[in-house]
Every structure is written in C-alpha cells, then in structure tokens.
PDB file of C-alpha atoms in Angstrom:
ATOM      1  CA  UNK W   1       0.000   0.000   0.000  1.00 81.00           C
ATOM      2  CA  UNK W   2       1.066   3.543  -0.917  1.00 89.00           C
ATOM      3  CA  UNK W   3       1.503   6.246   1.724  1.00 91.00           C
ATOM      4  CA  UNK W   4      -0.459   8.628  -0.858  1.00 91.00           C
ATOM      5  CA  UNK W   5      -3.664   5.498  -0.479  1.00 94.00           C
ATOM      6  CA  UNK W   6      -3.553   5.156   3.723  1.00 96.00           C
ATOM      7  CA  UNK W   7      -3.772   8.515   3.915  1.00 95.00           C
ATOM      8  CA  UNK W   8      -6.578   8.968   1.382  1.00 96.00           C
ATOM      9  CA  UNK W   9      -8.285   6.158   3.730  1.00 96.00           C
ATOM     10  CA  UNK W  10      -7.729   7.877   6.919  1.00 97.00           C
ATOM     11  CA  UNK W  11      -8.753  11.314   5.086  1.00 97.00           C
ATOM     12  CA  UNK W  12     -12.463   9.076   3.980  1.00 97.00           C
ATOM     13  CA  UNK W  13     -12.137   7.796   7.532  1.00 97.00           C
ATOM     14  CA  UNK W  14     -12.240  10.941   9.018  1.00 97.00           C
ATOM     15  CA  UNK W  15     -14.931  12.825   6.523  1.00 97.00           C
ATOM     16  CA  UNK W  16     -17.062   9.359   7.839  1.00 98.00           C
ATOM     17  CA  UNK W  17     -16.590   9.825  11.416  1.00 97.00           C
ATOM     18  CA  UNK W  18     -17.497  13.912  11.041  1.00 97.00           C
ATOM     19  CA  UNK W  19     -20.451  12.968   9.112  1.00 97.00           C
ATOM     20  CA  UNK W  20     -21.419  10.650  11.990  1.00 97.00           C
ATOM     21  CA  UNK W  21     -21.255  12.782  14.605  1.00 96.00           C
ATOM     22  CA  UNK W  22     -22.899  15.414  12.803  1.00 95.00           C
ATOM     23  CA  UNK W  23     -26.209  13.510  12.247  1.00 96.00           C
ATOM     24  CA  UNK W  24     -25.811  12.086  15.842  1.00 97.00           C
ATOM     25  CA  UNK W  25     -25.237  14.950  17.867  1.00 95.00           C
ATOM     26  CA  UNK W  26     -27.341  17.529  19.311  1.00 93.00           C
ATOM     27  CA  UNK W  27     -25.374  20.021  21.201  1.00 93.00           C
ATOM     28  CA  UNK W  28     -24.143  22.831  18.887  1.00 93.00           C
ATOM     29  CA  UNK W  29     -20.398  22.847  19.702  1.00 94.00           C
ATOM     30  CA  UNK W  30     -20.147  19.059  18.951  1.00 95.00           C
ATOM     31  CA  UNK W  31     -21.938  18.909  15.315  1.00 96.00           C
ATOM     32  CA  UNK W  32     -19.244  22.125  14.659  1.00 96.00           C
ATOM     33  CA  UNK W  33     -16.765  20.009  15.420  1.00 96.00           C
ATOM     34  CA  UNK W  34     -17.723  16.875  13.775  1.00 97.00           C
ATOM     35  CA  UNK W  35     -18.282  19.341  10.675  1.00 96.00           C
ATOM     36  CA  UNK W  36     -14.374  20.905  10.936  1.00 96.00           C
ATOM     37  CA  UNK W  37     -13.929  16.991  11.231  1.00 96.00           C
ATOM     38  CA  UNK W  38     -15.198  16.608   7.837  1.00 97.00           C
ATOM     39  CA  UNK W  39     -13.099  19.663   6.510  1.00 96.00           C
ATOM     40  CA  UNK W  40     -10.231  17.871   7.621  1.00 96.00           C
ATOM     41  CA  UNK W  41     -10.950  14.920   5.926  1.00 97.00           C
ATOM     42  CA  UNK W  42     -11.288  16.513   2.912  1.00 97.00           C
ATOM     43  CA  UNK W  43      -8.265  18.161   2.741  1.00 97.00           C
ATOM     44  CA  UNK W  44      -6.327  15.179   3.860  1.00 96.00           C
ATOM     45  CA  UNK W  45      -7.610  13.630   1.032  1.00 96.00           C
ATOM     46  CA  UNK W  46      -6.340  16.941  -1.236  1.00 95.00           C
ATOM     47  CA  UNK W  47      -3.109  17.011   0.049  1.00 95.00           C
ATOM     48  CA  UNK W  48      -2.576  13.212  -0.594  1.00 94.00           C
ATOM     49  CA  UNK W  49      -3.897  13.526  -4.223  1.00 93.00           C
ATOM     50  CA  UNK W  50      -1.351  15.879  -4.619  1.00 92.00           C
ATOM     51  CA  UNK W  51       1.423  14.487  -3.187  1.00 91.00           C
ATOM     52  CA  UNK W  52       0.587  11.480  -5.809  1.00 89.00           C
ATOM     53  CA  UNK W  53       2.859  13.567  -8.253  1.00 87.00           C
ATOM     54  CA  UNK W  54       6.499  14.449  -7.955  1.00 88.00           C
ATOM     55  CA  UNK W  55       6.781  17.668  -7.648  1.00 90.00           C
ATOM     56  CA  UNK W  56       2.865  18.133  -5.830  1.00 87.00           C
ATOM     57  CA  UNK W  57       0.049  19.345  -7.877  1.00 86.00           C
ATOM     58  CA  UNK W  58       0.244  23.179  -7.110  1.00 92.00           C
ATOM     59  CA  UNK W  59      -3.184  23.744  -7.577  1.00 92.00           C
ATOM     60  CA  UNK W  60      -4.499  21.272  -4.395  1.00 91.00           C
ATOM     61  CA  UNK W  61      -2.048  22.837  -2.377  1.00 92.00           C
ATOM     62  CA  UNK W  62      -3.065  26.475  -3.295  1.00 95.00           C
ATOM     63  CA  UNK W  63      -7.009  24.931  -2.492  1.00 95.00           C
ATOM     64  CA  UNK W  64      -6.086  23.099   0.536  1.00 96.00           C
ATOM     65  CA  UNK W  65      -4.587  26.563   1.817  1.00 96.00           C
ATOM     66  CA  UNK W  66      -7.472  28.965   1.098  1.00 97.00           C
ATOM     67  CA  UNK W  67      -9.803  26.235   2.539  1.00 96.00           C
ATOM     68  CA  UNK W  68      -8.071  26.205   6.098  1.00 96.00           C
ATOM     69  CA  UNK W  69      -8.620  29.700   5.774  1.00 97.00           C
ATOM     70  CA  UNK W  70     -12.595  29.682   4.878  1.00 97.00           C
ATOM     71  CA  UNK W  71     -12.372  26.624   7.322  1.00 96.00           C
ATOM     72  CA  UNK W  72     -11.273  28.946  10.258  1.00 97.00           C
ATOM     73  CA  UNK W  73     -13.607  31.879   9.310  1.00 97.00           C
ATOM     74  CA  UNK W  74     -16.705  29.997   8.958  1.00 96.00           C
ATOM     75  CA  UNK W  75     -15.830  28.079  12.090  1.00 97.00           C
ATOM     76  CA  UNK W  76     -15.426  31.791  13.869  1.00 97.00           C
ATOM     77  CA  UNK W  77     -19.019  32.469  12.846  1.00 97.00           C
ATOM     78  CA  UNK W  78     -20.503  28.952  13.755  1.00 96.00           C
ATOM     79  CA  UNK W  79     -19.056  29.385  16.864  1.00 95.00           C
ATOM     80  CA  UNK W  80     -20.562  33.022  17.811  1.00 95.00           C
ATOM     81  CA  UNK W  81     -23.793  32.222  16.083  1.00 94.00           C
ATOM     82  CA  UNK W  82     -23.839  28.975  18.518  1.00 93.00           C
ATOM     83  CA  UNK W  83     -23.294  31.730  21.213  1.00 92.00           C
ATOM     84  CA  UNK W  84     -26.127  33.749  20.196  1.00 92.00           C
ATOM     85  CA  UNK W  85     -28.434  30.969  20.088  1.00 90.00           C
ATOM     86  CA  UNK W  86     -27.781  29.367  23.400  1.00 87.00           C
ATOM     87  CA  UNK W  87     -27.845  33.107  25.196  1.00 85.00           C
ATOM     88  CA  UNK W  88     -31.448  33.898  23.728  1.00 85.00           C
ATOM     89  CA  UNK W  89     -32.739  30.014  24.848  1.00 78.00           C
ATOM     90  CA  UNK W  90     -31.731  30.450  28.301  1.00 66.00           C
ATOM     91  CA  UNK W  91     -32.679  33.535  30.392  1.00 67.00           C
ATOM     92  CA  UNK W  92     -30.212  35.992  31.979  1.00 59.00           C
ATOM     93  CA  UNK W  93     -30.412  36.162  35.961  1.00 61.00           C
TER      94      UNK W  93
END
C-alpha cells in the first residue's frame, strides 16, 4: 500500500466519522466540530492527491490553503452564532 492510499483512507475515515457525529449529535459545539472533522478529511484527502505527483500538484495545495482559511472563518461564525443561540434560549439572571 502507498503512503499517498492510507492517507486517502484515513482522510475518507475521518470525513465518515465527522459525518457521523454530525447527524448524531445535538449540542451545537459538537456537530461544529464533527463538521471541521469533515473539513479535515477533505483536505487530507487533497493534500494526498497531490502528493501522488512528484513535484505536488500546485493547484491542491493552493485549495487546501485557502480552505483552512474559509475553514477557520466559517468556524469563527458557527461558533458566535452557537453563542447567540444558546444566550437567547436560556434567560439571563
């Protein structure tokens, strides 16, 4: 087995275990972790597609870059509109 194929498995592995957890879960913080999970998966997959190739394919790196940095932002604003949601179901004392 090629390193480029185990880690395409444990990239699928990973996507499988986010996906789990995000149709399992309830609590907010959980399913947007089991979703950067999946993210993670994904571009563990990228990366070893690319390495495939001698030199890498610059154009998965270049989308495995600007998708860690989507991947943070939209994680920022999961995270604050989790926030807002769980301050407006509970009341203030």
């Amino acid at each position: 087995m090629s390193s480029s194929l185990f880690w395409m498995i444990i990239g699928a592995a990973l996507w499988l275990l986010g996906l789990h957890g995000l149709l399992t879960l309830r609590q907010a913080l959980r399913r947007i972790i089991a979703f950067n999970l999946m993210g993670s998966g994904v571009f563990l997959v990228m990366i070893a597609l690319a390495a495939r190739q001698q030199p890498s394919d610059p154009l998965l790196v270049a989308l495995v870059v600007t998708g860690l940095v989507v991947a943070v932002s939209a994680t920022a604003l999961a995270l604050r509109l989790a926030a807002v949601a769980h301050d407006t179901q509970e009341p203030r004392q």
